[in-house]
XYZ file of C-alpha atoms in Angstrom:
763
model
C 25.931 -24.047 -26.761
C 22.814 -25.573 -28.262
C 22.879 -29.161 -29.472
C 23.173 -28.294 -33.114
C 26.150 -26.039 -32.330
C 28.224 -28.609 -30.407
C 31.577 -28.938 -32.051
C 32.318 -32.338 -33.385
C 35.253 -33.507 -35.397
C 34.829 -32.456 -39.013
C 31.421 -30.785 -38.420
C 30.658 -27.089 -38.700
C 28.133 -24.958 -36.837
C 26.409 -21.811 -38.028
C 26.498 -19.139 -35.312
C 24.966 -15.666 -35.118
C 25.352 -12.570 -32.966
C 23.255 -9.427 -32.716
C 25.842 -6.639 -32.768
C 25.176 -3.126 -31.498
C 27.149 -0.052 -32.478
C 27.729 -0.559 -36.212
C 27.145 2.799 -37.873
C 28.344 2.202 -41.436
C 29.519 -0.417 -43.903
C 33.166 -0.028 -42.887
C 32.209 -0.952 -39.316
C 31.165 -4.288 -40.763
C 34.430 -4.456 -42.725
C 36.476 -4.025 -39.530
C 34.642 -6.866 -37.799
C 34.933 -9.070 -40.868
C 38.677 -8.361 -41.158
C 39.243 -9.188 -37.503
C 37.175 -12.383 -37.522
C 38.815 -13.584 -40.753
C 42.136 -13.755 -38.868
C 40.695 -16.156 -36.287
C 41.250 -19.858 -37.060
C 38.334 -22.081 -38.026
C 35.921 -19.360 -39.143
C 34.397 -19.257 -42.626
C 31.445 -17.752 -44.511
C 31.651 -14.630 -42.340
C 28.713 -12.318 -43.073
C 28.498 -8.956 -41.298
C 25.342 -6.918 -41.911
C 25.730 -3.434 -40.414
C 22.170 -2.398 -41.228
C 20.719 -5.570 -39.726
C 23.257 -5.375 -36.871
C 24.054 -9.033 -37.226
C 27.104 -11.268 -37.645
C 26.679 -14.779 -39.037
C 29.503 -17.252 -39.587
C 30.446 -20.913 -39.736
C 32.727 -22.397 -37.089
C 34.623 -25.582 -37.873
C 34.046 -28.397 -35.413
C 37.768 -28.972 -34.815
C 38.675 -25.267 -34.576
C 40.591 -23.913 -31.599
C 38.361 -20.822 -31.616
C 35.325 -20.870 -29.331
C 32.086 -18.837 -29.586
C 33.058 -16.967 -26.403
C 36.349 -15.914 -28.002
C 34.479 -14.653 -31.075
C 32.141 -12.605 -28.911
C 35.098 -11.286 -26.909
C 36.830 -10.198 -30.121
C 33.725 -8.317 -31.314
C 33.472 -6.550 -27.965
C 37.176 -5.695 -28.001
C 36.624 -3.890 -31.283
C 34.204 -1.545 -29.515
C 30.881 -3.167 -30.344
C 28.212 -4.855 -28.236
C 27.439 -8.476 -29.013
C 24.708 -10.857 -27.930
C 24.137 -14.396 -29.167
C 21.161 -14.638 -31.525
C 19.303 -17.668 -32.924
C 21.229 -19.137 -35.834
C 19.518 -19.406 -39.212
C 19.553 -23.173 -38.884
C 17.591 -22.959 -35.634
C 14.800 -20.862 -37.031
C 11.477 -22.659 -37.426
C 10.519 -23.946 -40.814
C 8.658 -21.327 -42.767
C 6.531 -23.597 -44.808
C 7.741 -21.656 -47.768
C 7.300 -24.454 -50.224
C 3.837 -23.120 -51.127
C 2.133 -26.252 -49.944
C 0.225 -24.381 -47.256
C -0.975 -21.276 -48.986
C -2.240 -19.832 -52.210
C -0.016 -19.516 -55.214
C 1.981 -16.355 -55.536
C 0.749 -13.924 -58.103
C 0.482 -10.174 -58.018
C -2.638 -8.984 -56.288
C -5.352 -7.230 -58.256
C -7.975 -7.393 -55.586
C -9.481 -10.748 -56.566
C -8.193 -13.905 -54.990
C -9.009 -16.101 -57.920
C -7.415 -13.912 -60.541
C -4.633 -16.030 -61.856
C -5.724 -16.755 -65.388
C -4.758 -14.290 -67.791
C 37.736 2.555 -44.484
C 35.334 4.749 -42.341
C 36.816 3.763 -38.994
C 35.116 5.207 -35.942
C 34.576 3.964 -32.450
C 31.362 1.976 -32.635
C 29.261 1.644 -29.550
C 25.670 2.474 -28.802
C 26.136 1.647 -25.178
C 26.300 -1.384 -22.980
C 23.610 -3.940 -23.721
C 23.220 -6.824 -21.319
C 23.571 -10.335 -22.611
C 19.975 -11.039 -21.837
C 18.745 -8.222 -24.082
C 16.458 -9.753 -26.645
C 16.703 -8.972 -30.344
C 13.897 -6.936 -31.820
C 11.167 -9.303 -32.980
C 11.740 -10.444 -36.465
C 15.019 -8.590 -36.953
C 17.618 -10.145 -34.686
C 18.778 -6.676 -33.587
C 19.717 -5.307 -30.197
C 17.522 -2.518 -28.858
C 19.572 0.695 -29.072
C 19.548 2.898 -25.935
C 18.904 6.635 -26.018
C 21.986 8.606 -27.030
C 22.653 9.901 -23.503
C 22.562 6.339 -22.150
C 25.182 5.029 -24.562
C 28.900 5.003 -23.863
C 29.379 7.553 -26.633
C 26.801 9.833 -25.031
C 28.250 9.392 -21.544
C 31.750 10.116 -22.869
C 30.566 13.333 -24.545
C 28.725 14.439 -21.388
C 31.753 13.626 -19.207
C 34.150 15.460 -21.495
C 31.744 18.419 -21.629
C 31.856 18.599 -17.847
C 35.667 18.421 -17.736
C 36.025 21.003 -20.501
C 33.586 23.317 -18.741
C 35.478 22.994 -15.472
C 38.804 23.562 -17.244
C 37.596 26.752 -18.938
C 36.128 27.973 -15.643
C 39.374 27.313 -13.761
C 41.363 28.980 -16.575
C 39.597 32.268 -15.829
C 41.015 32.380 -12.307
C 43.890 29.881 -12.100
C 45.374 29.503 -15.621
C 48.301 27.420 -14.431
C 46.004 24.684 -13.115
C 43.679 24.582 -16.118
C 46.242 22.727 -18.226
C 46.062 19.769 -15.839
C 42.309 19.554 -16.176
C 42.608 19.767 -19.969
C 45.228 17.023 -19.758
C 42.881 14.870 -17.691
C 40.170 15.360 -20.309
C 42.603 14.249 -23.027
C 43.624 11.103 -21.143
C 40.047 10.215 -20.143
C 38.794 10.725 -23.660
C 41.621 9.137 -25.610
C 41.956 5.894 -23.594
C 38.919 4.096 -25.115
C 39.910 5.198 -28.624
C 43.545 4.198 -28.133
C 42.516 0.780 -26.811
C 40.371 0.178 -29.872
C 43.128 1.467 -32.161
C 45.523 -1.133 -30.751
C 42.982 -3.950 -31.088
C 42.197 -2.878 -34.646
C 45.896 -2.714 -35.520
C 46.425 -6.294 -34.361
C 43.196 -7.346 -36.107
C 44.256 -6.182 -39.547
C 43.115 -2.526 -39.558
C 46.194 -0.467 -38.583
C 45.126 2.742 -40.343
C 41.955 3.382 -38.360
C 40.639 6.808 -37.427
C 41.107 5.791 -33.792
C 44.828 5.435 -34.489
C 45.038 8.768 -36.315
C 43.108 10.626 -33.628
C 45.011 9.028 -30.743
C 48.371 9.889 -32.286
C 47.281 13.462 -32.967
C 45.795 14.037 -29.496
C 48.717 12.510 -27.570
C 51.203 14.290 -29.840
C 49.539 17.638 -29.143
C 49.631 16.878 -25.419
C 53.377 16.149 -25.524
C 54.152 19.550 -27.101
C 52.094 21.391 -24.468
C 48.953 22.000 -26.524
C 46.702 20.439 -23.880
C 43.724 22.691 -24.560
C 43.776 21.899 -28.267
C 44.354 18.197 -27.582
C 41.291 18.181 -25.324
C 39.283 19.909 -28.050
C 40.438 17.276 -30.542
C 39.183 14.460 -28.318
C 35.946 16.231 -27.414
C 34.990 17.188 -30.972
C 35.911 13.733 -32.216
C 33.631 12.186 -29.566
C 30.818 14.555 -30.581
C 31.271 13.546 -34.219
C 31.117 9.886 -33.224
C 27.915 10.490 -31.280
C 26.319 12.393 -34.166
C 27.126 9.565 -36.539
C 25.687 7.014 -34.153
C 22.461 8.991 -33.762
C 22.225 9.422 -37.521
C 22.708 5.699 -38.138
C 20.049 4.864 -35.559
C 17.619 7.286 -37.173
C 18.287 5.833 -40.630
C 17.345 2.403 -39.261
C 14.284 3.643 -37.403
C 11.887 3.453 -40.352
C 12.757 -0.185 -40.953
C 12.853 -1.152 -37.273
C 9.405 0.365 -36.804
C 7.972 -2.219 -39.182
C 8.692 -5.013 -36.721
C 6.551 -3.302 -34.074
C 3.538 -3.364 -36.407
C 3.018 -7.084 -35.836
C 1.071 -7.638 -32.595
C 2.784 -9.442 -29.746
C -0.117 -11.834 -29.169
C -2.716 -13.655 -31.237
C -6.064 -15.325 -30.508
C -5.780 -18.944 -31.617
C -8.978 -20.920 -32.191
C -8.777 -24.448 -30.771
C -10.451 -27.406 -32.546
C -13.185 -27.131 -29.908
C -13.890 -23.541 -30.990
C -12.458 -21.896 -27.877
C -9.947 -19.084 -28.252
C -6.725 -18.559 -26.288
C -4.058 -15.896 -26.395
C -0.568 -17.000 -27.487
C 2.599 -15.096 -28.486
C 2.442 -14.199 -32.198
C 5.946 -15.630 -32.653
C 4.618 -19.030 -31.509
C 2.107 -19.295 -34.363
C 2.660 -22.172 -36.777
C 1.481 -22.837 -40.308
C -2.096 -24.151 -40.225
C -3.125 -22.416 -36.968
C -6.520 -20.679 -37.048
C -6.554 -17.184 -35.526
C -9.407 -14.800 -34.791
C -8.866 -11.188 -35.883
C -11.401 -8.834 -34.307
C -12.270 -5.294 -35.456
C -9.423 -2.974 -34.467
C -6.897 -5.838 -34.168
C -3.766 -6.161 -36.241
C -3.391 -9.363 -38.250
C -0.786 -11.413 -36.334
C 0.540 -13.468 -39.276
C 0.373 -13.867 -43.028
C -2.563 -16.086 -43.870
C -5.771 -16.640 -45.800
C -9.314 -15.741 -44.694
C -11.378 -18.881 -44.070
C -14.427 -17.245 -42.525
C -15.903 -13.746 -42.519
C -15.440 -10.543 -44.486
C -13.798 -7.256 -43.549
C -11.812 -4.234 -44.707
C -8.094 -4.229 -43.961
C -5.783 -1.231 -43.758
C -2.655 -2.615 -45.472
C -0.695 0.653 -45.430
C 2.101 -0.810 -43.238
C 2.938 -3.254 -46.039
C 1.892 -1.603 -49.288
C 1.732 2.081 -48.331
C -1.825 2.203 -49.724
C -3.991 4.251 -47.343
C -7.397 3.029 -48.631
C -8.596 -0.139 -46.830
C -9.171 -3.158 -49.058
C -12.060 -5.606 -48.844
C -10.975 -9.102 -47.855
C -13.377 -12.043 -48.177
C -13.133 -15.783 -47.709
C -10.166 -17.146 -49.688
C -8.274 -13.818 -49.828
C -4.704 -13.422 -48.612
C -3.935 -11.147 -45.658
C -0.616 -9.763 -44.424
C 0.784 -9.568 -40.922
C 0.524 -6.043 -39.511
C -2.632 -5.126 -41.458
C -5.307 -3.414 -39.355
C -8.789 -4.925 -39.273
C -11.242 -2.085 -39.848
C -14.668 -3.630 -39.240
C -15.689 -7.316 -39.414
C -14.296 -10.216 -37.396
C -12.546 -12.827 -39.546
C -10.871 -16.166 -39.030
C -7.503 -16.565 -40.710
C -5.481 -19.696 -41.371
C -1.774 -18.987 -40.852
C 0.361 -19.636 -43.950
C 3.692 -18.138 -42.792
C 5.485 -18.266 -39.445
C 6.684 -15.027 -37.822
C 10.214 -15.229 -39.238
C 8.837 -15.572 -42.783
C 5.884 -13.187 -42.831
C 5.725 -10.309 -45.301
C 6.995 -7.654 -42.886
C 9.886 -9.866 -41.725
C 10.881 -10.509 -45.344
C 10.668 -6.808 -46.214
C 12.909 -5.999 -43.235
C 15.356 -8.740 -44.198
C 15.529 -7.671 -47.838
C 16.034 -3.987 -46.990
C 18.740 -4.859 -44.454
C 20.537 -6.943 -47.047
C 20.151 -4.149 -49.568
C 21.575 -1.558 -47.178
C 24.504 -3.850 -46.378
C 25.368 -4.398 -50.036
C 27.879 -1.975 -51.487
C 26.908 0.311 -54.349
C 29.473 0.777 -57.161
C 30.357 4.271 -55.909
C 30.799 2.975 -52.361
C 33.071 0.155 -53.534
C 35.247 2.619 -55.455
C 35.548 5.003 -52.507
C 36.349 2.118 -50.162
C 39.164 0.939 -52.464
C 40.373 4.534 -52.750
C 40.458 4.978 -48.957
C 42.613 1.871 -48.491
C 45.358 3.595 -50.455
C 44.509 7.130 -49.353
C 44.807 6.616 -45.579
C 48.348 5.161 -45.433
C 49.422 7.666 -48.086
C 48.194 10.533 -45.902
C 50.079 9.145 -42.892
C 53.223 9.032 -45.005
C 52.720 12.633 -46.173
C 52.083 13.751 -42.570
C 55.360 12.078 -41.560
C 57.189 13.891 -44.354
C 55.636 17.235 -43.324
C 56.887 16.658 -39.788
C 60.394 15.528 -40.728
C 61.479 17.155 -43.994
C 61.416 20.924 -43.130
C 63.389 20.500 -39.858
C 65.890 18.084 -41.433
C 66.450 19.926 -44.708
C 65.750 23.542 -43.802
C 66.458 23.644 -40.086
C 62.881 24.558 -39.228
C 61.526 24.137 -35.709
C 60.493 20.569 -34.918
C 57.591 21.665 -32.681
C 56.032 23.851 -35.416
C 56.135 21.195 -38.109
C 55.175 18.411 -35.701
C 52.076 20.447 -34.875
C 51.285 21.013 -38.563
C 51.788 17.328 -39.338
C 49.311 16.383 -36.620
C 46.764 18.841 -38.028
C 47.236 17.399 -41.519
C 46.756 13.903 -40.101
C 43.365 14.830 -38.657
C 42.130 16.806 -41.642
C 43.043 14.093 -44.123
C 41.079 11.407 -42.270
C 38.714 9.882 -44.879
C 35.726 9.571 -42.505
C 33.340 11.857 -44.355
C 34.437 10.581 -47.760
C 33.925 6.929 -46.856
C 30.594 7.712 -45.181
C 29.311 9.842 -48.088
C 27.905 6.982 -50.168
C 26.682 4.309 -47.694
C 24.878 6.923 -45.586
C 22.967 8.204 -48.608
C 22.261 4.684 -49.913
C 20.952 3.524 -46.518
C 18.692 6.577 -46.225
C 17.460 6.173 -49.800
C 16.603 2.506 -49.298
C 14.825 3.233 -46.019
C 12.846 6.111 -47.563
C 11.829 3.869 -50.459
C 10.708 1.046 -48.176
C 8.480 3.445 -46.249
C 6.783 4.415 -49.538
C 6.320 0.823 -50.692
C 9.360 0.977 -53.003
C 11.447 -2.070 -52.187
C 14.945 -1.817 -53.707
C 17.328 -4.730 -53.291
C 20.666 -3.007 -52.929
C 22.742 0.058 -53.594
C 23.674 -1.171 -57.057
C 20.029 -1.235 -58.154
C 19.334 2.132 -56.500
C 22.221 3.731 -58.428
C 21.365 1.995 -61.701
C 17.701 3.070 -61.729
C 18.673 6.717 -62.020
C 20.802 6.057 -65.126
C 18.147 4.205 -67.153
C 17.523 5.154 -70.782
C 14.711 2.702 -71.616
C 11.895 1.136 -69.581
C 10.236 -1.938 -71.083
C 6.814 -2.967 -69.784
C 4.890 -6.187 -69.847
C 1.241 -5.466 -70.735
C -1.089 -7.673 -68.716
C -1.031 -6.844 -65.027
C 1.611 -4.158 -65.465
C 0.278 -1.492 -67.809
C -3.219 -2.953 -67.519
C -5.226 -3.936 -64.459
C -4.845 -7.631 -65.325
C -8.485 -8.582 -65.748
C -11.127 -7.815 -68.420
C -13.712 -5.120 -67.817
C -16.803 -4.204 -69.831
C -16.028 -1.288 -72.136
C -18.957 -1.179 -74.593
C -22.604 -2.297 -74.600
C -24.627 -2.228 -77.816
C -28.325 -3.000 -77.386
C -30.526 -4.472 -80.142
C -34.067 -5.789 -80.587
C -35.700 -3.087 -78.423
C -33.438 -3.839 -75.441
C -31.700 -1.198 -73.327
C -28.071 -1.402 -72.234
C -29.206 -2.234 -68.687
C -31.413 -5.017 -70.073
C -28.485 -6.501 -71.990
C -26.206 -6.502 -68.921
C -28.955 -7.847 -66.618
C -29.860 -10.753 -68.916
C -26.237 -11.578 -69.740
C -25.329 -11.549 -66.020
C -28.209 -13.902 -65.307
C -26.947 -16.374 -67.917
C -23.343 -16.092 -66.655
C -24.191 -16.211 -62.942
C -23.105 -19.835 -62.694
C -19.823 -19.395 -64.584
C -16.333 -18.747 -63.214
C -14.943 -17.637 -66.591
C -13.067 -14.286 -66.457
C -15.404 -12.766 -69.073
C -18.409 -13.887 -67.035
C -16.928 -12.232 -63.960
C -16.460 -9.011 -65.920
C -20.151 -8.982 -66.890
C -21.265 -9.736 -63.334
C -18.948 -7.016 -61.987
C -20.465 -4.475 -64.387
C -24.002 -5.421 -63.307
C -23.002 -5.031 -59.669
C -21.277 -1.687 -60.321
C -24.362 -0.347 -62.107
C -26.678 -1.507 -59.327
C -28.629 -3.780 -61.671
C -30.883 -6.480 -60.245
C -29.960 -9.786 -61.877
C -32.964 -11.990 -62.811
C -33.056 -15.606 -61.715
C -31.718 -18.181 -64.165
C -32.593 -21.858 -64.501
C -31.380 -24.849 -66.456
C -27.899 -23.397 -66.908
C -25.640 -25.334 -69.236
C -22.497 -24.778 -71.293
C -21.824 -25.287 -74.964
C -18.110 -26.132 -74.588
C -15.882 -23.481 -76.109
C -18.827 -21.590 -77.586
C -21.478 -20.284 -75.215
C -23.288 -20.394 -71.898
C -27.059 -21.066 -71.895
C -29.843 -20.562 -69.347
C -33.595 -19.992 -69.120
C -34.257 -16.421 -67.951
C -37.752 -14.933 -67.595
C -39.183 -17.753 -69.677
C -36.715 -17.331 -72.562
C -33.788 -19.535 -73.480
C -30.821 -17.153 -73.665
C -27.193 -17.656 -74.536
C -24.019 -15.633 -74.192
C -21.423 -16.643 -76.754
C -18.870 -15.530 -79.316
C -19.755 -13.747 -82.575
C -18.775 -16.907 -84.468
C -21.322 -18.889 -82.470
C -23.967 -16.253 -83.143
C -23.163 -16.248 -86.861
C -23.467 -20.032 -86.937
C -27.051 -19.521 -85.799
C -27.548 -16.716 -88.338
C -28.482 -14.456 -85.446
C -26.388 -11.368 -86.282
C -27.596 -8.535 -88.468
C -25.127 -6.817 -90.799
C -25.063 -3.790 -88.474
C -24.125 -5.920 -85.486
C -21.490 -7.771 -87.534
C -19.956 -4.417 -88.461
C -20.070 -3.217 -84.845
C -18.476 -6.442 -83.602
C -15.706 -6.150 -86.193
C -14.987 -2.539 -85.189
C -14.788 -3.488 -81.514
C -12.480 -6.425 -82.201
C -10.178 -4.220 -84.277
C -9.837 -2.052 -81.155
C -8.427 -5.073 -79.339
C -11.589 -5.914 -77.471
C -13.255 -9.275 -76.892
C -16.894 -9.304 -78.016
C -19.666 -11.538 -76.691
C -23.213 -11.708 -78.011
C -26.423 -12.017 -75.979
C -28.779 -14.287 -77.926
C -32.429 -15.321 -77.718
C -31.973 -18.845 -79.058
C -35.701 -19.456 -79.314
C -35.941 -16.697 -81.917
C -32.349 -16.915 -83.187
C -32.063 -13.184 -82.547
C -29.193 -11.167 -81.065
C -30.270 -8.939 -78.164
C -27.009 -7.051 -77.905
C -23.206 -6.995 -77.897
C -20.909 -6.692 -74.901
C -17.244 -5.745 -75.480
C -14.530 -6.309 -72.877
C -10.864 -5.549 -72.637
C -8.101 -5.600 -70.062
C -7.966 -1.829 -69.721
C -4.904 0.274 -68.811
C -4.439 1.245 -65.200
C -5.826 4.641 -64.287
C -2.341 6.031 -63.669
C -0.644 4.313 -66.626
C -0.878 7.104 -69.230
C 0.065 9.829 -66.753
C 3.071 7.787 -65.602
C 4.231 7.082 -69.155
C 4.122 10.822 -69.916
C 6.155 11.620 -66.803
C 8.725 8.944 -67.631
C 9.142 10.435 -71.086
C 9.532 13.894 -69.499
C 12.363 12.431 -67.417
C 14.168 11.492 -70.624
C 13.301 7.788 -70.672
C 11.907 5.798 -73.595
C 8.917 3.629 -72.562
C 8.128 0.553 -74.664
C 5.592 -2.261 -74.240
C 6.685 -5.860 -74.838
C 3.786 -8.322 -74.879
C 2.913 -11.814 -75.960
C -0.610 -10.664 -76.846
C -1.789 -10.253 -80.441
C -0.775 -7.190 -82.439
C -4.310 -5.826 -82.643
C -4.758 -5.687 -78.883
C -1.179 -4.468 -78.318
C -1.630 -1.637 -80.809
C -4.882 -0.507 -79.201
C -3.369 -0.374 -75.701
C -0.129 1.227 -76.916
C -1.974 3.957 -78.805
C -4.094 4.700 -75.760
C -0.955 5.042 -73.614
C 1.161 6.722 -76.321
C 4.179 4.419 -76.188
C 6.166 2.158 -78.511
C 5.292 -1.534 -78.626
C 6.226 -5.003 -79.825
C 3.701 -7.861 -79.754
C 3.386 -11.635 -80.068
C 6.669 -12.128 -78.185
C 7.547 -15.372 -76.454
C 9.629 -15.127 -73.234
C 12.773 -15.866 -75.242
C 11.841 -13.111 -77.714
C 11.483 -10.617 -74.879
C 14.898 -11.618 -73.587
C 16.533 -11.041 -76.988
C 14.728 -7.709 -77.368
C 15.972 -6.533 -73.965
C 19.541 -7.576 -74.787
C 19.342 -5.648 -78.052
C 18.095 -2.480 -76.350
C 20.921 -2.634 -73.807
C 23.375 -1.699 -76.557
C 21.829 1.789 -76.583
C 21.843 2.347 -72.805
C 20.640 0.990 -69.493
C 17.311 -0.869 -69.653
C 14.743 -1.746 -66.988
C 12.069 -4.409 -67.404
C 8.819 -3.974 -65.486
C 6.683 -7.110 -65.173
C 4.851 -9.440 -62.850
C 7.918 -11.507 -62.011
C 6.627 -14.847 -63.310
C 6.226 -15.063 -67.099
C 8.654 -12.200 -67.519
C 11.436 -13.803 -65.462
C 13.902 -14.179 -68.385
C 13.449 -10.536 -69.404
C 13.659 -9.354 -65.793
C 16.949 -11.205 -65.452
C 18.326 -9.909 -68.770
C 17.586 -6.241 -68.001
C 20.002 -3.997 -66.128
C 17.255 -3.544 -63.541
C 14.246 -5.837 -63.086
C 11.219 -4.194 -61.449
C 8.274 -6.295 -60.274
C 4.718 -5.090 -59.782
C 2.973 -6.655 -56.830
C 1.080 -6.172 -53.605
C 3.765 -7.546 -51.311
C 3.645 -11.110 -52.658
C 6.508 -13.597 -52.828
C 6.974 -12.882 -56.528
C 7.164 -9.127 -56.065
C 9.612 -9.502 -53.187
C 11.891 -12.199 -54.573
C 12.059 -11.988 -58.350
C 13.484 -8.636 -59.389
C 15.927 -5.946 -58.261
C 13.070 -3.722 -57.096
C 9.367 -4.141 -56.344
C 6.489 -1.654 -56.336
C 4.502 -2.969 -53.388
C 1.476 -0.726 -53.992
C 1.109 -2.136 -57.507
C 1.054 1.432 -58.811
C 2.575 2.797 -62.005
C 2.942 6.182 -60.317
C 5.420 4.612 -57.932
C 7.684 3.786 -60.860
C 8.078 7.546 -61.388
C 8.759 7.948 -57.649
C 11.400 5.219 -57.940
C 13.256 7.119 -60.676
C 13.115 10.330 -58.649
C 14.348 8.560 -55.504
C 17.317 7.086 -57.352
C 18.273 10.413 -58.878
C 17.817 12.214 -55.553
C 20.091 9.651 -53.898
C 22.781 10.073 -56.540
C 22.601 13.874 -56.185
C 22.984 13.430 -52.447
C 26.032 11.194 -52.926
C 27.664 13.672 -55.306
C 26.973 16.530 -52.864
C 28.521 14.517 -50.031
C 31.667 13.742 -52.018
C 32.097 17.413 -52.986
C 31.595 18.494 -49.358
C 34.050 15.916 -48.029
C 36.795 16.540 -50.576
C 36.234 20.297 -50.738
C 36.583 20.892 -47.002
C 39.571 18.608 -46.702
C 41.328 20.094 -49.710
C 40.893 23.633 -48.363
C 42.094 22.935 -44.849
C 44.922 20.639 -45.910
C 46.504 23.617 -47.629
C 45.837 26.055 -44.779
C 47.229 23.598 -42.188
C 50.452 22.891 -44.054
C 51.199 26.614 -44.511
C 50.345 27.299 -40.870
C 47.130 29.347 -41.198
C 44.970 26.835 -39.296
C 45.810 24.375 -36.524
C 44.417 21.388 -34.664
C 41.181 23.140 -33.727
C 40.246 23.736 -37.325
C 41.604 20.327 -38.307
C 39.252 18.445 -36.039
C 36.378 20.783 -36.899
C 37.022 20.137 -40.584
C 36.951 16.366 -40.014
C 34.042 16.253 -37.583
C 32.184 18.999 -39.408
C 32.472 17.294 -42.782
C 31.302 14.001 -41.266
C 28.341 15.684 -39.571
C 27.354 17.615 -42.718
C 27.583 14.503 -44.886
C 25.512 12.503 -42.402
C 22.844 15.178 -41.999
C 22.672 15.641 -45.756
C 22.093 11.906 -46.179
C 19.350 11.960 -43.537
C 17.453 14.487 -45.687
C 16.584 11.587 -47.991
C 14.425 10.102 -45.240
C 11.963 12.931 -45.954
C 11.551 11.820 -49.580
C 7.871 11.916 -50.518
C 8.044 11.256 -54.252
C 8.137 13.506 -57.280
C 6.433 16.845 -56.954
């Protein structure tokens, strides 16, 4: 036991285990139920998706960590001690080491504007290390696991038994009996442990009773089939659960194992990526993956950020820009200062958030789980009545009705029903994460599909978040290129957002910017400089009018542009008090905004824009996007508006996660735009990591596809069970069909849920 975990009187220690073999949320419930009965344990958290158990152990408790691990293993799971949360290195998450967290628009400086199965993936040695960044045990291939070995062994015995039956029928029953005993022992052992741990009505108990009961009445062949098919169903579920996790686990492998650290002397040395600390300087060469979240301090390159954002087009990263662990360096060598340790980098946080989301129970899952707690013991009671009542009251044969009762017991097992929702939710969350749609739980995933209204912030959500040049009006014999070239020259020394917009337009148009001298600012009014021997200024229309430099035509043009919600600047020759042209700028809608709004309306949703901007600008943007709007709203006003809209149906708020925090919290679902930043990951119920409006449409489709999948699973589970319950009680079908109905329904439900992993967005 590490120092911080030593038990002292009155002290508590936080302990963690990586647990292998959990295939569904009820696996976690069984472990939690068992551990809750052990003295001295509290704050028990079992995450089946993350394959992790975390708890607090009282310092004076009689229970030891070894006893906890032994209990987990007795339940049929693998367990290996993992680093406790308290032993993880400090993340430096207090923002003192890195840039502030705002959604990324491509410019660093832009911040102004009861399913109870046997659970075992196979034996994992104690020295098996958790997957980097996840705390999970590496799962073996299916044929290497105990479930796989059991299925292969039973297949061999069954094959031998059927072969012997062709020539020596009298001996075949003994081989079938051996298969039953060999197969049922591990399940019966777990059933007993579960019964004493608070879960008496487990599927292991139902199956063991049915198999042994069939053996006692001479139905050895059918009993062997029961055990074999049950083991196959268990293996299928295990494989399905592993596949559902694969997309998330793969993220951890995207971070390189080593990094090149630059020493103060300038020499480089290779170190494990997990050993990097905040403030380290690393060299990222062309073709390398970025080993940690950080900021570029030297060099320029293009980075493929598709592992984090899903965006396939590489993005230019210059000095001062943020970079994410796992990004691929396309061309130039850069030096990066580490701002997050391995356990806190973007990929690790995405994995952690998705694991937590998959572990959380959706409303449908919670209802079905409550239903199964009553359903399972009720079915056992009914099976007992089926066995006892006909022989006692009608003199029927005990063996016939005992057989039918066993069949009913197997058919009525709620495996497929309990699995129907968490399997679909886990697949839906994993599919979303792979597309850059981060959803924080089954509740949010369900809720998104039921929305009636989607409210949008304007700046940075519907718009790109920075001004761009929209109109150029030349005057005094100047051309549009002349106006932009001269204005860019004057603004070349300014960091104002409008100045950057003018410079960006000149660069986009390939215009050569003349040299400027004697640059100076007229505070709050204009920027001045000497360009090509003339004293020029770029200022507001009011400033130009104060110099009597605007003609009536230009005044009219400026007024028209401003009424369209645009900001107008004037290029002036101050020596002659003459206007050379007008430049209009506006924070324009995203390219995909209008198309996405149309698709949302086609899906039956009402889009509305809520903004703190002036009514003139709001109206112009809203008309361009064809959606309702409200303007000049303070954060508290947005909150009240959201609460009012909720009376007419479910409401989502889409914003940047900072200024819109009250509205995001008030909405039924808060959705943050962002390129994988802290805000996008931590503020709302869901985040669109690619910063794309189109992904909001994909999010709606994913939610609705998941809910359709859940409804299909429930119909399959209940439909098959209802049909074969009737046929078993009246004697048409027996144990063979009973176990096929149970295993088949579970397999169908699981495979149907896995289909969601192929989700590619709306067509």
